[in-house]
Coordinates of C-alpha atoms in Angstrom, one line a residue:
M25 CA 58.4 126.7 187.1
L26 CA 57.4 129.0 184.3
L27 CA 60.3 131.4 183.4
L28 CA 58.9 134.8 182.5
T29 CA 62.4 136.1 181.6
P30 CA 64.2 137.2 178.4
G31 CA 66.3 134.0 178.4
P32 CA 67.1 131.5 179.5
L33 CA 63.5 130.6 179.2
T34 CA 61.0 127.8 179.5
T35 CA 61.6 125.3 176.6
H36 CA 59.5 122.7 174.9
P37 CA 59.8 119.1 176.3
D38 CA 61.1 118.0 172.9
V39 CA 63.9 120.5 173.1
R40 CA 65.0 119.3 176.5
A41 CA 64.7 115.7 175.4
A42 CA 67.1 116.3 172.5
M43 CA 69.9 116.9 175.1
A44 CA 69.5 113.4 176.5
H45 CA 71.7 112.0 173.7
D46 CA 75.5 112.3 173.3
H47 CA 77.1 113.2 170.0
G48 CA 80.6 113.0 168.7
S49 CA 81.7 116.4 167.5
R50 CA 83.4 115.0 164.4
D51 CA 80.7 112.4 163.7
P52 CA 79.1 112.7 160.3
A53 CA 75.6 112.6 161.8
F54 CA 76.5 115.5 164.1
V55 CA 78.0 117.5 161.2
A56 CA 74.8 117.0 159.3
L57 CA 72.8 118.2 162.3
C58 CA 74.9 121.3 162.4
R59 CA 74.4 121.9 158.7
R60 CA 70.6 121.7 159.3
V61 CA 71.0 124.4 162.0
W62 CA 73.0 126.8 159.8
T63 CA 70.6 126.3 157.0
G64 CA 67.6 127.0 159.3
L65 CA 69.2 130.2 160.7
E66 CA 70.2 131.5 157.2
A67 CA 66.6 131.0 156.0
L68 CA 65.6 133.5 158.7
A69 CA 68.1 136.1 157.4
P70 CA 68.3 135.7 153.6
G71 CA 71.6 136.8 152.1
L72 CA 73.6 136.4 155.3
R73 CA 75.8 133.5 156.4
A74 CA 75.5 131.9 159.9
V75 CA 78.7 131.7 161.9
P76 CA 78.4 130.0 165.3
V77 CA 80.1 131.3 168.5
Q78 CA 80.3 129.0 171.5
G79 CA 79.0 130.9 174.6
S80 CA 76.5 133.6 175.5
G81 CA 75.1 136.3 173.2
T82 CA 77.8 138.8 174.4
F83 CA 80.4 136.5 172.8
A84 CA 78.7 136.9 169.5
V85 CA 78.4 140.7 169.8
E86 CA 82.1 141.0 170.7
A87 CA 83.0 138.6 167.8
M88 CA 80.9 140.7 165.4
L89 CA 82.4 144.0 166.4
G90 CA 85.9 142.7 166.4
A91 CA 85.6 141.1 162.9
C92 CA 83.5 143.7 161.2
V93 CA 85.0 147.0 162.4
P94 CA 88.6 147.4 161.2
A95 CA 91.2 149.0 163.5
S96 CA 91.0 152.2 161.4
G97 CA 87.3 152.4 161.7
G98 CA 84.9 154.1 164.1
V99 CA 81.5 153.2 165.4
V100 CA 78.4 155.2 166.4
V101 CA 76.6 153.3 169.1
L102 CA 73.0 154.1 169.8
V103 CA 72.7 153.6 173.6
H104 CA 69.2 153.0 174.9
G105 CA 70.1 150.8 177.9
V106 CA 72.5 148.2 179.3
Y107 CA 73.3 146.4 176.0
G108 CA 74.2 149.6 174.2
R109 CA 76.5 150.5 177.0
R110 CA 78.0 147.0 176.9
A111 CA 78.8 147.5 173.2
V112 CA 80.6 150.8 174.0
E113 CA 82.7 148.9 176.5
I114 CA 83.5 146.1 174.1
L115 CA 84.6 148.6 171.4
T116 CA 86.7 150.5 173.9
R117 CA 88.5 147.4 175.0
L118 CA 89.1 146.4 171.3
G119 CA 90.8 149.8 170.8
R120 CA 88.2 151.0 168.3
R121 CA 87.1 154.6 168.2
V122 CA 83.5 154.9 169.5
V123 CA 80.9 157.7 169.7
A124 CA 78.0 157.0 172.0
L125 CA 74.7 158.6 171.2
D126 CA 73.0 158.3 174.6
A127 CA 69.2 158.5 174.8
D128 CA 67.0 158.4 177.8
E129 CA 66.0 154.8 178.5
G130 CA 62.8 154.1 176.5
A131 CA 63.1 157.2 174.3
D132 CA 63.0 157.1 170.5
P133 CA 66.4 157.3 168.8
D134 CA 67.4 160.7 167.6
L135 CA 67.7 160.0 164.0
A136 CA 68.6 163.5 163.1
A137 CA 71.5 163.5 165.6
L138 CA 72.7 160.2 164.1
A139 CA 72.6 161.6 160.5
G140 CA 74.4 164.7 161.7
T141 CA 77.1 162.8 163.5
L142 CA 77.8 160.6 160.5
A143 CA 77.8 163.6 158.1
G144 CA 80.3 165.5 160.4
D145 CA 82.8 162.6 160.8
P146 CA 83.8 160.5 157.8
G147 CA 86.0 158.3 160.1
L148 CA 82.9 156.8 161.6
T149 CA 82.5 153.8 159.4
H150 CA 79.8 151.8 161.2
V151 CA 76.7 152.2 163.3
F152 CA 75.7 149.7 166.0
T153 CA 72.2 149.3 167.5
V154 CA 70.3 147.0 169.7
H155 CA 67.1 145.9 168.1
S156 CA 65.2 144.8 171.2
E157 CA 66.6 146.5 174.3
T158 CA 65.7 144.2 177.2
T159 CA 66.7 146.8 179.8
T160 CA 63.3 148.3 179.1
G161 CA 61.6 146.1 176.5
Q162 CA 61.8 148.8 173.9
L163 CA 61.8 147.7 170.2
L164 CA 63.9 150.2 168.2
P165 CA 62.8 151.2 164.7
L166 CA 65.3 149.1 162.7
R167 CA 64.2 150.2 159.3
A168 CA 64.3 153.9 160.1
I169 CA 67.8 153.5 161.6
S170 CA 68.9 151.4 158.6
D171 CA 67.7 154.1 156.1
V172 CA 69.7 156.8 157.9
V173 CA 72.9 154.6 157.9
A174 CA 72.4 153.6 154.2
A175 CA 71.9 157.2 153.2
A176 CA 75.2 158.1 154.8
G177 CA 77.0 155.3 153.0
R178 CA 77.9 153.6 156.3
R179 CA 77.5 150.0 157.5
L180 CA 75.0 148.8 160.2
L181 CA 75.7 146.2 162.8
V182 CA 72.7 144.9 164.8
D183 CA 72.4 143.1 168.2
A184 CA 69.1 141.2 167.6
M185 CA 69.7 138.9 170.6
S186 CA 66.2 139.0 172.0
S187 CA 64.3 139.7 168.8
F188 CA 65.7 137.2 166.3
G189 CA 63.0 134.7 165.4
A190 CA 60.0 136.7 166.5
V191 CA 60.4 140.2 165.0
P192 CA 61.2 140.7 161.3
L193 CA 64.7 142.0 160.5
D194 CA 63.7 145.0 158.4
G195 CA 66.6 146.9 156.9
T196 CA 70.1 146.6 155.4
F197 CA 73.0 145.6 157.5
D198 CA 76.3 143.9 157.4
A199 CA 75.8 141.6 160.4
V200 CA 73.4 140.5 163.1
A201 CA 74.3 138.9 166.4
A202 CA 71.8 136.6 168.0
S203 CA 71.4 133.6 170.2
G204 CA 69.6 130.3 170.2
N205 CA 68.1 130.6 173.7
K206 CA 65.8 133.6 173.1
C207 CA 63.0 133.6 170.6
L208 CA 64.1 130.4 168.9
E209 CA 63.4 128.8 172.3
G210 CA 66.6 126.7 172.5
V211 CA 68.9 126.5 175.5
P212 CA 71.9 128.7 176.5
G213 CA 75.4 127.9 175.2
L214 CA 75.5 128.9 171.5
A215 CA 75.3 132.3 169.9
F216 CA 75.8 133.1 166.3
V217 CA 76.5 136.0 163.9
L218 CA 74.6 136.3 160.6
V219 CA 76.9 138.2 158.3
R220 CA 77.8 139.2 154.8
P221 CA 81.1 137.3 154.2
D222 CA 82.7 140.3 152.5
A223 CA 82.2 142.3 155.7
L224 CA 84.5 140.1 157.8
G225 CA 88.0 141.1 158.6
P226 CA 90.5 139.2 160.7
G227 CA 89.3 138.4 164.2
V228 CA 90.8 140.2 167.2
S229 CA 91.2 137.0 169.1
L230 CA 91.8 133.3 168.3
S231 CA 88.5 132.0 169.6
L232 CA 86.3 134.8 168.3
D233 CA 87.6 134.9 164.7
L234 CA 84.5 134.7 162.6
R235 CA 86.3 134.7 159.3
E236 CA 88.3 131.6 160.2
Q237 CA 85.3 129.8 161.6
L238 CA 83.3 130.5 158.4
A239 CA 86.1 129.2 156.3
R240 CA 86.2 126.0 158.4
L241 CA 82.4 125.5 158.0
D242 CA 82.8 125.9 154.2
R243 CA 85.7 123.5 154.2
D244 CA 84.3 120.5 156.2
G245 CA 81.3 121.8 158.1
Q246 CA 83.0 121.6 161.5
F247 CA 83.8 123.9 164.4
R248 CA 87.4 124.9 165.0
F249 CA 87.1 124.2 168.7
T250 CA 84.8 121.9 170.8
P251 CA 81.2 122.6 170.0
P252 CA 78.3 122.5 172.6
T253 CA 76.9 119.3 171.1
H254 CA 73.9 119.0 173.4
V255 CA 73.0 122.6 172.8
L256 CA 73.1 122.2 169.1
A257 CA 70.9 119.1 169.2
A258 CA 68.4 121.1 171.2
L259 CA 68.6 124.0 168.7
D260 CA 68.0 121.6 165.8
V261 CA 64.7 120.6 167.4
A262 CA 63.8 124.2 168.4
L263 CA 64.2 125.3 164.8
R264 CA 61.8 122.6 163.6
L265 CA 59.3 123.7 166.2
H266 CA 59.8 127.3 165.2
T267 CA 58.9 126.4 161.6
A268 CA 55.9 124.4 162.7
E269 CA 54.6 127.4 164.6
G270 CA 54.7 129.6 161.5
G271 CA 58.2 131.0 161.8
V272 CA 58.8 134.6 162.6
V273 CA 55.2 135.5 161.9
G274 CA 53.6 132.8 164.0
R275 CA 55.9 133.0 166.9
G276 CA 55.8 136.8 166.9
A277 CA 52.0 136.7 166.9
R278 CA 51.9 134.6 170.1
Y279 CA 54.4 136.8 171.8
R280 CA 52.5 139.9 170.9
T281 CA 49.3 138.4 172.3
N282 CA 51.1 137.5 175.5
M283 CA 52.4 141.1 175.8
R284 CA 49.0 142.7 175.2
L285 CA 47.4 140.6 177.9
L286 CA 50.3 141.2 180.3
V287 CA 50.5 144.9 180.0
A288 CA 46.7 145.4 180.1
G289 CA 46.4 143.1 183.1
M290 CA 49.2 144.7 185.1
R291 CA 47.8 148.2 184.4
A292 CA 44.4 147.0 185.6
R293 CA 46.1 146.0 188.9
G294 CA 47.7 149.4 189.4
F295 CA 51.1 148.8 188.0
V296 CA 52.7 151.4 185.7
A297 CA 54.4 150.1 182.5
M298 CA 57.6 152.0 181.8
L299 CA 56.9 152.2 178.0
P300 CA 54.0 153.5 176.0
D301 CA 52.4 150.9 173.7
A302 CA 54.0 152.3 170.6
R303 CA 57.5 151.6 171.9
Q304 CA 56.8 148.3 173.7
G305 CA 58.3 145.2 172.1
P306 CA 56.8 141.8 172.4
I307 CA 59.7 140.3 174.4
I308 CA 59.8 141.7 177.9
A309 CA 58.0 144.6 179.8
T310 CA 59.4 146.8 182.5
F311 CA 57.1 148.0 185.3
H312 CA 57.9 150.7 187.8
T313 CA 57.9 149.5 191.4
P314 CA 54.8 150.6 193.3
A315 CA 55.0 153.4 195.9
W316 CA 53.2 151.2 198.5
P317 CA 54.9 151.2 201.9
E318 CA 54.5 147.4 202.0
W319 CA 56.3 146.9 198.6
S320 CA 59.3 144.5 198.6
F321 CA 60.6 143.1 195.4
P322 CA 62.3 140.1 197.0
R323 CA 59.1 139.2 198.8
F324 CA 57.0 139.8 195.6
Y325 CA 59.5 137.6 193.7
D326 CA 59.3 134.8 196.3
L327 CA 55.5 134.9 196.4
L328 CA 55.3 134.5 192.7
G329 CA 57.9 131.8 192.8
A330 CA 55.8 129.9 195.3
Q331 CA 53.0 129.9 192.7
G332 CA 55.3 128.6 189.9
F333 CA 56.5 131.9 188.2
V334 CA 60.0 133.4 187.8
I335 CA 60.3 137.1 186.9
Y336 CA 63.3 139.4 186.4
P337 CA 64.6 142.3 188.5
G338 CA 64.8 145.7 186.8
S339 CA 67.9 147.3 185.4
L340 CA 66.9 150.8 184.7
A341 CA 69.7 153.3 185.6
R342 CA 67.5 155.8 187.5
T343 CA 64.2 154.2 188.5
P344 CA 63.5 151.1 190.6
S345 CA 61.6 148.5 188.4
F346 CA 61.0 144.9 187.6
R347 CA 60.5 143.0 184.4
V348 CA 58.3 140.3 183.1
G349 CA 59.0 138.3 179.9
T350 CA 56.5 136.9 177.5
I351 CA 58.7 134.6 175.4
G352 CA 59.6 130.9 175.4
Q353 CA 56.9 128.2 175.9
V354 CA 54.5 130.8 177.3
F355 CA 51.0 131.1 176.1
P356 CA 48.0 133.5 176.8
A357 CA 46.6 131.1 179.4
D358 CA 49.9 131.3 181.2
I359 CA 49.7 135.1 181.3
E360 CA 46.2 134.8 182.8
R361 CA 47.5 132.5 185.4
F362 CA 50.4 134.8 186.1
L363 CA 48.1 137.8 186.6
E364 CA 46.0 135.7 189.1
A365 CA 49.3 134.9 190.9
V366 CA 50.1 138.6 191.0
D367 CA 46.7 139.2 192.7
V368 CA 47.6 136.7 195.4
A369 CA 51.1 138.1 195.9
V370 CA 49.8 141.7 196.2
A371 CA 47.2 140.7 198.7
V372 CA 49.8 139.0 200.9
L373 CA 52.2 142.0 200.6
R374 CA 49.4 144.4 201.6
G375 CA 48.2 142.2 204.4
A376 CA 44.8 141.4 202.8
A377 CA 43.2 138.0 202.4
P378 CA 44.1 136.4 199.0
P379 CA 41.3 136.6 196.5
A380 CA 38.9 133.7 196.7
W381 CA 39.3 130.9 194.2
R382 CA 36.5 130.8 191.7
A383 CA 35.5 127.9 189.5
P384 CA 35.1 129.0 185.8
P385 CA 31.5 129.6 184.7
W386 CA 31.6 126.8 182.0
L387 CA 32.5 124.1 184.6
R388 CA 29.5 122.0 185.5
A389 CA 31.0 118.8 186.9
V390 CA 34.3 117.2 188.0
L391 CA 34.8 113.5 187.8
F392 CA 37.6 112.3 190.2
D393 CA 39.4 109.1 190.3
L394 CA 39.7 107.6 193.8
A395 CA 43.0 105.8 194.8
G396 CA 46.0 108.1 194.2
T397 CA 43.8 111.1 193.2
T398 CA 41.4 111.9 196.0
I399 CA 42.2 109.1 198.6
D400 CA 45.0 106.7 199.3
C401 CA 48.1 108.8 198.5
G402 CA 50.4 106.7 196.3
C403 CA 47.6 104.3 195.2
M404 CA 48.9 101.7 197.7
A405 CA 45.8 99.5 198.2
P406 CA 45.7 97.6 194.9
V407 CA 49.4 97.0 194.5
A408 CA 50.0 94.5 197.3
V409 CA 46.9 92.5 196.2
F410 CA 48.2 92.0 192.7
V411 CA 51.7 91.1 193.9
E412 CA 50.1 88.6 196.3
V413 CA 47.9 86.7 193.8
F414 CA 50.9 86.2 191.6
R415 CA 53.1 85.2 194.5
R416 CA 50.7 82.4 195.4
R417 CA 51.5 80.9 192.0
G418 CA 55.2 81.1 192.5
V419 CA 55.6 84.1 190.3
V420 CA 57.4 87.1 191.6
V421 CA 56.3 90.4 190.1
S422 CA 57.7 93.9 190.7
E423 CA 55.7 96.8 192.1
A424 CA 56.3 98.5 188.7
S425 CA 54.6 95.6 186.9
A426 CA 51.8 95.7 189.4
R427 CA 51.2 99.4 188.8
G428 CA 51.5 99.4 185.0
P429 CA 47.8 98.8 184.1
M430 CA 46.4 100.8 187.1
G431 CA 43.0 102.3 186.6
T432 CA 41.6 99.5 184.5
H433 CA 39.0 96.9 185.7
K434 CA 40.7 94.6 188.1
R435 CA 40.2 91.6 185.8
E436 CA 41.6 93.5 182.9
H437 CA 44.5 94.7 185.2
I438 CA 45.5 91.1 185.8
R439 CA 45.1 90.2 182.1
R440 CA 47.5 93.1 181.2
M441 CA 50.0 92.1 183.8
C442 CA 50.1 88.6 182.4
A443 CA 50.9 90.1 179.0
D444 CA 53.8 92.2 180.4
P445 CA 57.0 90.7 179.0
A446 CA 58.7 90.6 182.4
V447 CA 55.7 89.0 184.1
L448 CA 55.2 86.5 181.3
A449 CA 58.8 85.4 181.5
A450 CA 58.6 85.0 185.2
W451 CA 55.4 83.0 184.9
V452 CA 56.8 80.7 182.3
A453 CA 60.0 80.2 184.3
A454 CA 58.0 79.3 187.4
R455 CA 55.1 77.2 185.8
G456 CA 56.5 76.1 182.4
V457 CA 53.6 77.4 180.3
A458 CA 52.1 80.8 179.6
P459 CA 49.1 82.0 181.7
T460 CA 45.7 81.3 180.3
E461 CA 42.4 83.1 180.6
G462 CA 41.5 80.6 183.3
D463 CA 44.5 81.7 185.3
V464 CA 43.4 85.3 184.9
E465 CA 39.9 84.5 186.1
A466 CA 41.2 82.5 189.1
M467 CA 43.5 85.3 190.2
Y468 CA 40.7 87.9 189.8
Q469 CA 38.4 85.8 192.0
E470 CA 41.2 85.6 194.7
A471 CA 42.0 89.3 194.3
E472 CA 38.5 90.7 195.0
P473 CA 38.2 89.5 198.7
L474 CA 41.8 90.5 199.3
Q475 CA 41.1 93.9 197.9
V476 CA 38.0 94.4 199.9
A477 CA 39.8 93.4 203.1
C478 CA 42.4 96.2 202.7
L479 CA 40.3 99.0 201.5
P480 CA 39.2 100.5 204.8
E481 CA 42.8 101.3 205.8
H482 CA 43.4 103.0 202.4
S483 CA 40.3 105.3 202.5
T484 CA 41.9 108.5 203.9
P485 CA 41.4 111.6 201.7
I486 CA 44.5 113.3 200.2
A487 CA 45.5 116.2 202.3
G488 CA 43.5 119.3 201.3
F489 CA 41.0 117.5 199.1
L490 CA 38.0 118.0 201.3
S491 CA 38.4 121.8 201.3
L492 CA 38.6 121.7 197.5
A493 CA 35.5 119.6 197.2
A494 CA 33.6 121.9 199.5
A495 CA 34.7 125.0 197.5
L496 CA 33.5 123.4 194.3
R497 CA 30.1 122.4 195.7
E498 CA 29.6 125.9 197.1
Q499 CA 29.9 127.2 193.6
G500 CA 27.3 124.7 192.2
V501 CA 29.8 122.2 190.6
R502 CA 28.7 118.6 190.7
L503 CA 31.2 116.0 191.9
G504 CA 31.4 112.5 190.6
A505 CA 33.8 109.6 191.0
T506 CA 34.9 106.8 188.6
T507 CA 37.1 103.9 189.6
G508 CA 38.6 100.7 188.6
Y509 CA 37.2 99.2 191.8
T510 CA 34.1 97.0 191.3
T511 CA 30.7 97.4 192.9
P512 CA 31.3 95.0 195.8
M513 CA 34.6 96.8 196.5
M514 CA 32.9 100.2 196.5
A515 CA 30.1 98.9 198.8
V516 CA 32.9 98.5 201.5
L517 CA 35.0 101.5 200.6
R518 CA 32.3 104.1 200.2
P519 CA 31.1 104.2 203.8
H520 CA 34.7 104.6 205.1
M521 CA 35.2 107.5 202.6
A522 CA 31.9 109.1 203.8
A523 CA 32.9 108.8 207.4
Q524 CA 36.0 111.0 206.6
G525 CA 34.0 113.6 204.6
W526 CA 34.2 112.4 201.0
S527 CA 30.9 111.5 199.4
P528 CA 30.7 111.9 195.7
D529 CA 27.3 112.8 194.2
V530 CA 27.7 109.8 191.8
V531 CA 30.1 106.9 191.7
R532 CA 30.5 104.7 188.7
C533 CA 32.6 101.5 189.0
A534 CA 34.4 99.4 186.4
S535 CA 31.7 96.7 186.7
D536 CA 28.9 99.2 185.9
A537 CA 29.9 99.6 182.2
P538 CA 30.4 97.4 179.2
A539 CA 34.2 98.1 179.5
G540 CA 36.3 100.0 182.0
R541 CA 39.0 102.5 181.2
P542 CA 40.3 103.6 178.8
A543 CA 36.9 103.3 177.2
P544 CA 34.8 106.4 177.8
Y545 CA 31.8 104.7 179.3
L546 CA 32.4 105.4 183.0
N547 CA 32.8 109.1 182.4
Q548 CA 29.8 109.2 180.2
L549 CA 27.6 107.3 182.7
A550 CA 28.7 109.6 185.5
A551 CA 28.0 112.7 183.5
M552 CA 24.6 111.4 182.5
A553 CA 23.8 110.6 186.2
L554 CA 24.8 114.2 187.1
G555 CA 22.6 115.7 184.5
V556 CA 25.4 117.1 182.4
D557 CA 24.7 117.1 178.7
D558 CA 27.8 118.8 177.3
V559 CA 31.0 116.8 177.8
R560 CA 33.1 120.0 177.4
S561 CA 31.8 121.3 180.7
V562 CA 33.3 118.2 182.5
V563 CA 36.8 117.9 183.9
V564 CA 38.2 114.4 184.6
V565 CA 41.0 114.3 187.3
G566 CA 43.1 111.1 187.6
D567 CA 46.6 109.8 188.2
T568 CA 46.9 107.0 185.6
V569 CA 47.4 106.7 181.9
V570 CA 44.0 105.1 181.4
D571 CA 42.3 108.0 183.3
M572 CA 43.7 110.4 180.7
Q573 CA 42.8 108.2 177.8
A574 CA 39.3 107.7 179.1
A575 CA 38.7 111.4 179.5
R576 CA 39.9 112.1 176.0
N577 CA 37.8 109.3 174.6
A578 CA 34.8 110.9 176.3
G579 CA 35.6 114.3 174.9
M580 CA 36.2 115.8 178.4
W581 CA 39.1 117.8 179.9
A582 CA 41.9 115.6 181.3
V583 CA 43.8 116.8 184.3
G584 CA 46.6 114.5 185.5
V585 CA 47.8 114.2 189.1
A586 CA 51.6 113.5 189.3
L587 CA 53.0 113.4 192.8
T588 CA 50.3 111.7 194.9
G589 CA 49.4 109.1 192.2
N590 CA 50.3 105.7 191.0
L591 CA 53.2 106.8 188.8
V592 CA 55.2 108.0 191.8
G593 CA 53.7 105.4 194.2
L594 CA 54.6 107.0 197.6
G595 CA 52.5 107.8 200.6
E596 CA 52.3 111.3 202.2
S597 CA 55.2 110.7 204.6
A598 CA 57.5 109.2 202.0
L599 CA 56.7 112.1 199.6
A600 CA 57.5 114.6 202.4
A601 CA 60.8 112.9 203.0
L602 CA 62.1 113.3 199.4
D603 CA 64.7 115.9 198.8
P604 CA 63.8 118.6 196.2
A605 CA 65.8 117.0 193.4
E606 CA 64.2 113.6 193.9
R607 CA 60.7 115.2 194.0
D608 CA 61.4 117.1 190.8
A609 CA 62.6 113.9 189.1
H610 CA 59.5 112.0 190.1
R611 CA 57.3 115.0 189.1
E612 CA 58.9 115.3 185.6
H613 CA 58.6 111.6 184.9
A614 CA 55.0 111.3 186.0
A615 CA 54.0 114.5 184.1
A616 CA 55.7 113.3 180.9
V617 CA 53.8 110.0 181.1
L618 CA 50.5 111.7 181.8
Y619 CA 50.9 114.3 179.0
A620 CA 51.9 111.5 176.6
A621 CA 48.6 109.8 177.5
G622 CA 46.6 112.9 176.6
A623 CA 46.5 115.1 179.7
H624 CA 45.6 118.7 179.0
V625 CA 47.2 119.8 182.2
V626 CA 49.3 118.0 184.9
V627 CA 49.4 119.2 188.5
D628 CA 51.2 117.9 191.6
R629 CA 48.1 117.2 193.6
V630 CA 44.4 117.3 193.2
T631 CA 44.4 120.4 195.4
D632 CA 46.1 122.2 192.5
L633 CA 42.9 121.8 190.4
G634 CA 42.3 125.6 190.5
R635 CA 45.6 126.2 188.7
A636 CA 44.7 123.5 186.1
L637 CA 41.3 125.1 185.5
R638 CA 42.9 128.5 184.9
T639 CA 45.3 126.9 182.4
I640 CA 42.5 125.3 180.4
R641 CA 40.1 128.2 180.7
R642 CA 41.0 129.9 177.4
S643 CA 40.8 126.6 175.5
A644 CA 37.4 126.0 177.1
R645 CA 36.2 129.5 176.1
S646 CA 37.4 128.9 172.6
A647 CA 35.6 125.5 172.4
F648 CA 32.3 127.0 173.6
S649 CA 32.7 130.0 171.3
R650 CA 33.1 127.7 168.3
R651 CA 29.9 125.9 169.3
T652 CA 27.9 129.1 169.7
A653 CA 29.1 130.3 166.3
A654 CA 28.2 127.0 164.7
T655 CA 24.7 126.9 166.2

């Protein structure tokens, strides 16, 4: 699922992986990790100190208001939506005097009214504003607000929860409240206040006392109370990724591009954005609900969810709406995919046929793997053969060991199995010596007839594949196949495939090339046979590590297939019987392996190829544009 929300949001795999390790909260290594995090946060707000607050962003806002506004003080709150109103409620509960300057949602702040209010009441010591109001998506003019506050000799407090890390903090202020799970792309559970130490008074509660927490950090670098260790480990990685992307400038540029594409695309589809472009921030956009009689937000939400997207309900006080976020691990190609998902959802809502799937114009050929990708769900045919030839020598091997080198030439497959530490140990235990090249050849000679014998029963196309193949051919895309099977094996398998409707235009076997996968030769030979002279117009689809490596080595697009392939190793009925949590676990493991091997995109099934092509379309356009410019 891609979360198009203002946080929590879709995170980088490295961020999620960082939470797989446990940390002692008083351990020196963890204390050093925390220091890196504080240093990274303070680098984004020079002159301010970072003080952590366990919990959500609202915890940090309450801690900031309680510590920075004395009991004798008063606060002007600029209210432009839910989060301004929340600040009013916090201050009221804290017993602080508060004056709310309410504006219509989405309107510019009335700076003249702010200046007049401050001039007329010396007891108003502070001003509070939200920088990015996610009720609407509005980005408030922080510098202009700061100038008015400074001219009046008052202090400014900022809720930068959904802007920090992607929008510059332009102005003068005492404190900024923010969170790690917004534009920094961490996970929920830790907020923080960036503050001038001399602006801190005593906290109004034990757990939200920023002055005491800052003193503890200065003393020994530790939290006063149990820290969210896994969340901090994730934020440590997220900050490194933030720097690598170019910091506030680089991340903000990506988000702004996402927002421009989103708003333009939704307008082109008849949706009305709540904000004019001048007030629209790069974080989240609000759209008015359509006046169609068929409109149903819950149904629209479900239809998008079925296509892999999560959006946000609206929270405008007066007008029905919904929201779409553009932050997190979201890229322009994802926005394009989302807009196409909107087309499908709208068509279904209005009782029309979904728009026809179209292959991108740059695509000239698709080279499919066979077992596990287009036929033989779970890649079952080769496994039993490899297990059997080792069993005949008294060596018991696991299915995992048999699947490890899948996709290579069958001789190479056996050779790699023999080098597997577990298999090697079992062989030596059973036979007293390590396997030789003669053993490899003998097992290969036995494996070939065994493999040929079982191929017919494993020739059934993956559900839905034949419709995909027909759609590609109707649009002039050539279809090839490459395989770790040898020519004699394919002589048996190919007629059975054809009888069930799958006849590639070209097939290239492991025995047709100087070397099988991961060498590029099979893909190159297939592309040549199909008359394709630009490898960037070829997509390779497979379910194994060597499929991805071979595609990359040939300079082609690599699409990995997770659920139906070798890495999961389950037939259609077994896949269907999995509960959702098991299926998700299998999917995540297979996707991680395939991405590590070089996949550009990973999908569940070969029938999801259309989604994969939409994802890589922008990269493909860029590649062809570079070539055109160069020539």
